[in-house]
PDB file of C-alpha atoms in Angstrom:
ATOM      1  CA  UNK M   1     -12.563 -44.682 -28.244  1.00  0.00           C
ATOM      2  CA  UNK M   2     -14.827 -47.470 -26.601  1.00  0.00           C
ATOM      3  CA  UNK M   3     -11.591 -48.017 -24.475  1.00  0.00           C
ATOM      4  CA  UNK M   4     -10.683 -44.659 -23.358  1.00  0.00           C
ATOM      5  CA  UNK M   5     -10.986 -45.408 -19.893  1.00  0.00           C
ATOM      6  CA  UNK M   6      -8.438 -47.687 -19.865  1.00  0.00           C
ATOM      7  CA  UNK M   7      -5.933 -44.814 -20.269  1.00  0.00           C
ATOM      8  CA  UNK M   8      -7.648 -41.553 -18.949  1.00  0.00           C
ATOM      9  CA  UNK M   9     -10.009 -42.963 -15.466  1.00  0.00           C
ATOM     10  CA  UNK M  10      -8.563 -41.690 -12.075  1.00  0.00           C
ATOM     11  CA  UNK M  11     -10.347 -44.974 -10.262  1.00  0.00           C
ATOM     12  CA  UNK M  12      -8.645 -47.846 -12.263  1.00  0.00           C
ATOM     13  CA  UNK M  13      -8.236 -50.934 -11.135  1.00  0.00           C
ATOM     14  CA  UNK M  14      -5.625 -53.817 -10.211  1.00  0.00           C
ATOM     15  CA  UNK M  15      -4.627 -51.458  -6.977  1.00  0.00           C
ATOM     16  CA  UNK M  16      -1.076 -52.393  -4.729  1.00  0.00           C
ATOM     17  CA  UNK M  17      -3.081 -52.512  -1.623  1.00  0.00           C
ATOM     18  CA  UNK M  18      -0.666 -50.718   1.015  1.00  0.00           C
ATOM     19  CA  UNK M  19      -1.096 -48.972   4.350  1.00  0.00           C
ATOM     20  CA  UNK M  20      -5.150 -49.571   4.856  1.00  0.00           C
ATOM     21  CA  UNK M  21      -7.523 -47.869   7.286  1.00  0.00           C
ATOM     22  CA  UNK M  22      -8.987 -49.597   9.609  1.00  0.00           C
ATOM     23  CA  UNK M  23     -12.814 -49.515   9.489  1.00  0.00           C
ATOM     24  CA  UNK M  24     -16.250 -50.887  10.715  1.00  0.00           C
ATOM     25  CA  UNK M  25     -17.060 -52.590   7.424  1.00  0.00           C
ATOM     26  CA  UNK M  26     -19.628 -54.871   7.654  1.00  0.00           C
ATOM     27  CA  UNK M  27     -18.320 -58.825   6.506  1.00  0.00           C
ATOM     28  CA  UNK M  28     -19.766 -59.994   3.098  1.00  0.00           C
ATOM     29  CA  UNK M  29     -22.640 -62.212   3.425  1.00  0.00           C
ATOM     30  CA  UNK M  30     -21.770 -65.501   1.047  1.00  0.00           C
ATOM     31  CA  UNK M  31     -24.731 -67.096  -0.606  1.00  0.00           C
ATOM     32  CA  UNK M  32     -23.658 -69.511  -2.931  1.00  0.00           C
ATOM     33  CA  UNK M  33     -25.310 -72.209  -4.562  1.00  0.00           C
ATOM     34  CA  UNK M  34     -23.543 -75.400  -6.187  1.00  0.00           C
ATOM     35  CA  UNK M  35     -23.627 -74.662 -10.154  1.00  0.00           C
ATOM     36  CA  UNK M  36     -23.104 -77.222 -13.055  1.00  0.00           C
ATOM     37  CA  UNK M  37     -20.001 -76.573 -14.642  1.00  0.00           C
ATOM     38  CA  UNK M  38     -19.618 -74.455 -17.326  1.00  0.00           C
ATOM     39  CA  UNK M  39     -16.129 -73.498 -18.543  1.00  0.00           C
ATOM     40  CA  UNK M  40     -15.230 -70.561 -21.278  1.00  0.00           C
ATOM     41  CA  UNK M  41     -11.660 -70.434 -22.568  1.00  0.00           C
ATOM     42  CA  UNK M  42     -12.213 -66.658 -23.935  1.00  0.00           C
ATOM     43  CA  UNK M  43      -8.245 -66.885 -25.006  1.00  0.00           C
ATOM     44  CA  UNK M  44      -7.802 -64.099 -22.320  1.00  0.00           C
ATOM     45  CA  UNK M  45      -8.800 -66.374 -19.156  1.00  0.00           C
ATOM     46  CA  UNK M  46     -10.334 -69.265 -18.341  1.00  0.00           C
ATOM     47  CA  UNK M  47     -14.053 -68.312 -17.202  1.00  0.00           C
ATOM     48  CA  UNK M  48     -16.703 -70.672 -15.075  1.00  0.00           C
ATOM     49  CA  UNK M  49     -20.519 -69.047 -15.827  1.00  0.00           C
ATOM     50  CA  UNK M  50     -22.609 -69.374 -13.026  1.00  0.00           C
ATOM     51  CA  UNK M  51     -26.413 -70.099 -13.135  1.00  0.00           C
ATOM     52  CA  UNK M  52     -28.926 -68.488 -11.101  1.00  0.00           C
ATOM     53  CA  UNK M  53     -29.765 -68.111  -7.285  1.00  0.00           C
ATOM     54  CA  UNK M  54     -26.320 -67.280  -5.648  1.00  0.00           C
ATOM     55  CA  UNK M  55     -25.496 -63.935  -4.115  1.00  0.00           C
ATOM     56  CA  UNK M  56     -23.518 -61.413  -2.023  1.00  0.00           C
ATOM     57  CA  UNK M  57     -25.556 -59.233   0.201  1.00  0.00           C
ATOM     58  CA  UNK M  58     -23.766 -55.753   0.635  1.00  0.00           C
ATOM     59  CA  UNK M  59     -25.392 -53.303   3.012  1.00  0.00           C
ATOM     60  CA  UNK M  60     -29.280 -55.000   2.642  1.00  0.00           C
ATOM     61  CA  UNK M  61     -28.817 -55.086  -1.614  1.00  0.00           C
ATOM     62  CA  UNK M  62     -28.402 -58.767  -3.721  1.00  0.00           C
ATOM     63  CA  UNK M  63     -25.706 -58.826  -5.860  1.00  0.00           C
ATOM     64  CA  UNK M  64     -25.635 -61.641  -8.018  1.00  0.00           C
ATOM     65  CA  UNK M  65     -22.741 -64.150  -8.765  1.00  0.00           C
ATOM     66  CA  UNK M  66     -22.199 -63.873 -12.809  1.00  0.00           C
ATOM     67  CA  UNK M  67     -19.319 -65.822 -13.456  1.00  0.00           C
ATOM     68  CA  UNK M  68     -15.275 -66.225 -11.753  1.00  0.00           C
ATOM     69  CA  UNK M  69     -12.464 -66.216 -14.085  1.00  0.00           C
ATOM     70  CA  UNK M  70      -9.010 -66.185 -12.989  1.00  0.00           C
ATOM     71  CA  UNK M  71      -5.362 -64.167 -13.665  1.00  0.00           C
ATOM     72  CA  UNK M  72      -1.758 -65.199 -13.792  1.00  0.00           C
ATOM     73  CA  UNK M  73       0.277 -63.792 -12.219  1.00  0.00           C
ATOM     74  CA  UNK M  74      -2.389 -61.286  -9.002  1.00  0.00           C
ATOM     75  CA  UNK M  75      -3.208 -58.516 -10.837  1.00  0.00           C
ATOM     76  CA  UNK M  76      -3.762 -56.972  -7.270  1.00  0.00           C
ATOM     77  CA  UNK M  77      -0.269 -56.812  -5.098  1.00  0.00           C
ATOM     78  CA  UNK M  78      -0.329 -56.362  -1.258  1.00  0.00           C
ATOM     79  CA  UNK M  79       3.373 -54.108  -0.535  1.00  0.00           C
ATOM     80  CA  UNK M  80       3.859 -54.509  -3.689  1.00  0.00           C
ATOM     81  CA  UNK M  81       3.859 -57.996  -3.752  1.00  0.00           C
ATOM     82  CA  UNK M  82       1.700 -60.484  -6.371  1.00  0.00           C
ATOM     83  CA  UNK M  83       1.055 -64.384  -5.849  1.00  0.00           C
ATOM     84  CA  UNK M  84       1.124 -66.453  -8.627  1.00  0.00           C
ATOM     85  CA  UNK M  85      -2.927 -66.235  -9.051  1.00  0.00           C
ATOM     86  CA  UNK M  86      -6.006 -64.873  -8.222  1.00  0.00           C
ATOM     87  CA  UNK M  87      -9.474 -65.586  -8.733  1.00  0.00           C
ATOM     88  CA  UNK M  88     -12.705 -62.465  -9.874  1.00  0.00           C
ATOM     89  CA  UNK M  89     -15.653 -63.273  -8.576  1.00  0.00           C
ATOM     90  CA  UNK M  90     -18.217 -61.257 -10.862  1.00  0.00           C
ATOM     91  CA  UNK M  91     -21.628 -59.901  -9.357  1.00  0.00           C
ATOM     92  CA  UNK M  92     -24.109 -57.639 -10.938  1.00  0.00           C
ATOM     93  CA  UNK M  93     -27.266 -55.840  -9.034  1.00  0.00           C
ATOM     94  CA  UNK M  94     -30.668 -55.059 -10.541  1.00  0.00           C
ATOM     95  CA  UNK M  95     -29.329 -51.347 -11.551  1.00  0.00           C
ATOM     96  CA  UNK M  96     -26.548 -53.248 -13.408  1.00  0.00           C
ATOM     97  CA  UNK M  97     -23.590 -52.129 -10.608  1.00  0.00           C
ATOM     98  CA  UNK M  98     -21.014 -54.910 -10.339  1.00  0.00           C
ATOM     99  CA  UNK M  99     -19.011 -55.565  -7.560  1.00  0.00           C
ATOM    100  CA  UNK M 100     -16.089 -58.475  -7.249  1.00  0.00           C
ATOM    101  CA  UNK M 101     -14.903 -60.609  -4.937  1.00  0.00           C
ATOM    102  CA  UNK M 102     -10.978 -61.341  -5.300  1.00  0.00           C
ATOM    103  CA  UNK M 103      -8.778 -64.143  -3.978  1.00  0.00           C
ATOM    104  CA  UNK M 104      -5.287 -64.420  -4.002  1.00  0.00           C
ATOM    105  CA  UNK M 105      -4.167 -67.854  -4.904  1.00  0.00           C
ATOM    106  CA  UNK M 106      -0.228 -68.799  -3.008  1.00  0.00           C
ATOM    107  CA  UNK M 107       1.817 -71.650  -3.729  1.00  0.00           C
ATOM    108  CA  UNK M 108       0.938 -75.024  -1.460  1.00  0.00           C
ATOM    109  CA  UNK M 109      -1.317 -78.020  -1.778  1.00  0.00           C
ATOM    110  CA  UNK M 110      -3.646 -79.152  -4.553  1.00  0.00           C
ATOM    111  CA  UNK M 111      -6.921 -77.087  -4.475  1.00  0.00           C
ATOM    112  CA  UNK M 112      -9.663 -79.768  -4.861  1.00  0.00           C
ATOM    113  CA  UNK M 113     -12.529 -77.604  -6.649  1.00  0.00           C
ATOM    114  CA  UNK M 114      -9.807 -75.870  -8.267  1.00  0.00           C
ATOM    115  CA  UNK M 115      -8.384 -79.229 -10.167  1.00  0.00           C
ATOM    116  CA  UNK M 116     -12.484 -80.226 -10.881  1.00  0.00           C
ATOM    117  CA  UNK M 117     -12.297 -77.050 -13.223  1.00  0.00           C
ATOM    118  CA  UNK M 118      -8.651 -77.659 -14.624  1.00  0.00           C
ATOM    119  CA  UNK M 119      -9.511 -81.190 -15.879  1.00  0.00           C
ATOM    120  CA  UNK M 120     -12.138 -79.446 -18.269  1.00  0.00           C
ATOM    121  CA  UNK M 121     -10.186 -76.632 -19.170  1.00  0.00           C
ATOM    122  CA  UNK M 122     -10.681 -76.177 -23.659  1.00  0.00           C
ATOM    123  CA  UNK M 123      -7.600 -76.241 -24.572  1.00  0.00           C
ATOM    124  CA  UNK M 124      -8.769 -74.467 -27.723  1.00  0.00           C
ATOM    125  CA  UNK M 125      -9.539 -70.435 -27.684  1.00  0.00           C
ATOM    126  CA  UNK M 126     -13.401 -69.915 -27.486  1.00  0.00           C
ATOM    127  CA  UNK M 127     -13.565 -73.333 -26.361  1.00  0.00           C
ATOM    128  CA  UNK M 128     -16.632 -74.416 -24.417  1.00  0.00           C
ATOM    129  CA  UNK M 129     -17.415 -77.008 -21.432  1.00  0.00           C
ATOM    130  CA  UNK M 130     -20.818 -77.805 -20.267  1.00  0.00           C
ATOM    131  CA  UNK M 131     -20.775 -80.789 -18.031  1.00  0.00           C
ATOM    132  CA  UNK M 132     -24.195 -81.219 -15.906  1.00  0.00           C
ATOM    133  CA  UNK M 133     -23.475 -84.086 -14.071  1.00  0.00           C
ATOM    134  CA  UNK M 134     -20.256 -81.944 -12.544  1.00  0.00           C
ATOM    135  CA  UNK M 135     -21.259 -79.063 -10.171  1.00  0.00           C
ATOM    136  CA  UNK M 136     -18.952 -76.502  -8.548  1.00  0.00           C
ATOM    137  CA  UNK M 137     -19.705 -73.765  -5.601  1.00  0.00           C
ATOM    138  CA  UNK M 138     -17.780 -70.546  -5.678  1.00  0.00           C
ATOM    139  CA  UNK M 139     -17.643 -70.908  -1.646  1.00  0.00           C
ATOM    140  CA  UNK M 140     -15.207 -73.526  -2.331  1.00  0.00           C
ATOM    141  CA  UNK M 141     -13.042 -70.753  -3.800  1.00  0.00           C
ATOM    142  CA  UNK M 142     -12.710 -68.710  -0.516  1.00  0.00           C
ATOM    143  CA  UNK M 143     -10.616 -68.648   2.226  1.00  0.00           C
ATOM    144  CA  UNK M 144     -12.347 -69.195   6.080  1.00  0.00           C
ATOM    145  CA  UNK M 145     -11.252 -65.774   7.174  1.00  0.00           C
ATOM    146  CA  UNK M 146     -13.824 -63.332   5.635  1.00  0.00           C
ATOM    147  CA  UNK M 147     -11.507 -60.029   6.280  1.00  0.00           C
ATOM    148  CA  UNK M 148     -11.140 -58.327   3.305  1.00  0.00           C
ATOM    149  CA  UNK M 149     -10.076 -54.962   1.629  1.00  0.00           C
ATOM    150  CA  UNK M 150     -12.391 -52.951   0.109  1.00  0.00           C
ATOM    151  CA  UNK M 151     -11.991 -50.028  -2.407  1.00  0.00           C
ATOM    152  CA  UNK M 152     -13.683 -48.078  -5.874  1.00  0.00           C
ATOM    153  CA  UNK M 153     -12.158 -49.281  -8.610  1.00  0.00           C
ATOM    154  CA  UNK M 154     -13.247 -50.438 -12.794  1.00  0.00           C
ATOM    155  CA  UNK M 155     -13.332 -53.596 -14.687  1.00  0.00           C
ATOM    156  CA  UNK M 156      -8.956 -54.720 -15.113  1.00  0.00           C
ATOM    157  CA  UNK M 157      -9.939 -55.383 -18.800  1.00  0.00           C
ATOM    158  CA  UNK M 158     -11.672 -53.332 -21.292  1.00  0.00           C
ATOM    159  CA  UNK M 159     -13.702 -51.352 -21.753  1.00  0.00           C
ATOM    160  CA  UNK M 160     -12.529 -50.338 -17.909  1.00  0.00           C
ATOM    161  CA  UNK M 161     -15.906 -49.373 -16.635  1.00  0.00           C
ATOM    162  CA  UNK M 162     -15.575 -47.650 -13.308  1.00  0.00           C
ATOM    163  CA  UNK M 163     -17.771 -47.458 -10.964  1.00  0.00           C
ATOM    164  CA  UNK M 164     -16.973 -51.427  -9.570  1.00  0.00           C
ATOM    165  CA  UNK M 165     -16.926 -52.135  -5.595  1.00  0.00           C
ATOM    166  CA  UNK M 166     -13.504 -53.923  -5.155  1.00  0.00           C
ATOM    167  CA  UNK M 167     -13.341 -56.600  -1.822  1.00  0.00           C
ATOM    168  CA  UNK M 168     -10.211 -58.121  -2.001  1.00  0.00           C
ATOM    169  CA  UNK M 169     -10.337 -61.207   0.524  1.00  0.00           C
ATOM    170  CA  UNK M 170      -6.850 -60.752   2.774  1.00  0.00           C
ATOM    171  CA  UNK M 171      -6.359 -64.234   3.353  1.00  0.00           C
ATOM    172  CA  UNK M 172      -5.462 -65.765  -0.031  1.00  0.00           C
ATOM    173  CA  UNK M 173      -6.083 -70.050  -0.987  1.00  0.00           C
ATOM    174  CA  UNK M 174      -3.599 -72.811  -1.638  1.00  0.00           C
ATOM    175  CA  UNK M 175      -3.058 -74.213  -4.973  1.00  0.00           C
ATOM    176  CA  UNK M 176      -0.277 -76.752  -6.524  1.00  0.00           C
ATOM    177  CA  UNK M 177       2.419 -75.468  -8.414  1.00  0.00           C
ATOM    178  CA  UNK M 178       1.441 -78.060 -11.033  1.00  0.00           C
ATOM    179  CA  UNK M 179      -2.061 -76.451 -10.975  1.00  0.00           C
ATOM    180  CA  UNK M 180      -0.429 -72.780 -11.519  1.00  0.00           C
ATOM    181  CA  UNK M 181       1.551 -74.665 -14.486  1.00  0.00           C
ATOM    182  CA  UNK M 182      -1.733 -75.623 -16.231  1.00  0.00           C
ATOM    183  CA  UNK M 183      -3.383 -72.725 -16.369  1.00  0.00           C
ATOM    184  CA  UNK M 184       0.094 -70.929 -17.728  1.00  0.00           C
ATOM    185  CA  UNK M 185       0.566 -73.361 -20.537  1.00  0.00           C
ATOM    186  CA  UNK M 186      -3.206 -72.890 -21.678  1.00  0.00           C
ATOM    187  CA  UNK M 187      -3.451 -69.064 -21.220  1.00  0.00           C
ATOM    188  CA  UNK M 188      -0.382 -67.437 -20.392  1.00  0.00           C
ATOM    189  CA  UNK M 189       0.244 -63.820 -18.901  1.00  0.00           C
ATOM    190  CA  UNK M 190      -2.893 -62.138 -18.330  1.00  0.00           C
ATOM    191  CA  UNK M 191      -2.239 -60.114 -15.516  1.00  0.00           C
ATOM    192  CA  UNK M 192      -2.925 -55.760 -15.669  1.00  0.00           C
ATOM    193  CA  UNK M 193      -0.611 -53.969 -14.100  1.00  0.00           C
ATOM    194  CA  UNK M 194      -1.132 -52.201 -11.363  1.00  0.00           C
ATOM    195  CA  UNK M 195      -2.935 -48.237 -11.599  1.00  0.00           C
ATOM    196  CA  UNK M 196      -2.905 -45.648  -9.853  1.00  0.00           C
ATOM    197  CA  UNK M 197      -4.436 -44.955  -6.885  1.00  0.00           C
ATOM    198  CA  UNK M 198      -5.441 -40.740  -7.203  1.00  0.00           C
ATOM    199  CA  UNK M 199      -6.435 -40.410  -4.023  1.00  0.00           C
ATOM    200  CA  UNK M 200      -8.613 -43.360  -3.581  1.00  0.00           C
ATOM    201  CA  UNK M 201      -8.718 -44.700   0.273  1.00  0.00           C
ATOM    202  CA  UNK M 202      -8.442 -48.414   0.780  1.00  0.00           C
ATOM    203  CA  UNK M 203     -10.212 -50.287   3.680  1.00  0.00           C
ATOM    204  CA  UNK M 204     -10.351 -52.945   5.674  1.00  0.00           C
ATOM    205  CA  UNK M 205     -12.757 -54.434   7.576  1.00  0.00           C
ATOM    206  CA  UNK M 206     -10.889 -55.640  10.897  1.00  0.00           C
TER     207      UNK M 206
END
């Protein structure tokens, strides 16, 4: 019952992002600070927890940065197409709404912040990391274009909660196929498929 969403919401989310209207969105404001890195292997994804002091600013209100985890294959498809990756960036507000920041990870050269994490990836399920004297920075983690998609949509795993500000970055990152290898063999599928849309409108900023 704790789950229901999951089946019965009309704003779900991974979305196939097709056919957006053009809009004046404002861009996200980035303000990330470099964290000490702290790696989860939850048996579901692998999850970095970030400390305090970094945020998004949407429309004048702080949002955040929680933790990034990542999915194999998108869970989000563009025409109905996935990449092989893509990356949550997890923000909460003071009212407790949570908006994320996704990035599509393609096929191409070794991502450098993205192999710092890999080589401290628990291989064992609820497997912990804490290494202070290694620090990551979620900016690292996004692309130079800051066009994006934006749409209302819930949590991809349960409980589902809706009610989550989507902004799906349209420019995806490189990383090695040997990179998308690693995180296969240590978590596997763990990709939702995609819901429907009921209605919903889909943005973009440019």
């Amino acid at each position: 019952p704790d789950y229901e969403l999951c089946k019965s919401g009309k704003s779900q989310s991974p979305i196939d992002i097709s056919a957006p209207s053009r809009s004046n969105l404002d861009l996200l404001s980035f303000h990330y600070k470099d964290t000490p890195l702290n790696i989860l292997n939850n048996g579901h994804t692998v999850q970095v927890t970030y400390g305090l002091g970094s945020f998004i600013n949407l429309d004048g209100e702080y949002y955040n940065l929680l933790q990034f985890h990542f999915h194999g294959p998108s869970e989000h498809t563009v025409n109905g197409k996935p990449t092989p990756m893509e990356v949550h960036l997890v923000h909460k507000n003071t009212q407790g709404g949570l908006a994320v920041v996704s990035v599509m990870m393609t096929t191409g050269k070794e991502h450098a912040a993205i192999e710092k994490i890999w080589s401290s990836i628990p291989a064992k399920v609820w497997g912990k990391v804490n290494n202070e004297k290694v620090s990551v920075n979620g900016t690292q983690l996004l692309p130079e274009s800051r066009s994006y998609y934006h749409y209302p949509g819930s949590l991809t795993t349960p409980p589902c909660s809706e009610g989550v500000r989507w902004y799906v970055m349209q420019v995806p990152i490189e990383v090695s196929k040997d990179q998308i290898a690693k995180f296969k063999s240590v978590i596997g599928f763990n990709a939702r498929p995609v819901q429907e849309l009921n209605g919903r409108k889909v943005q973009e900023n440019n």
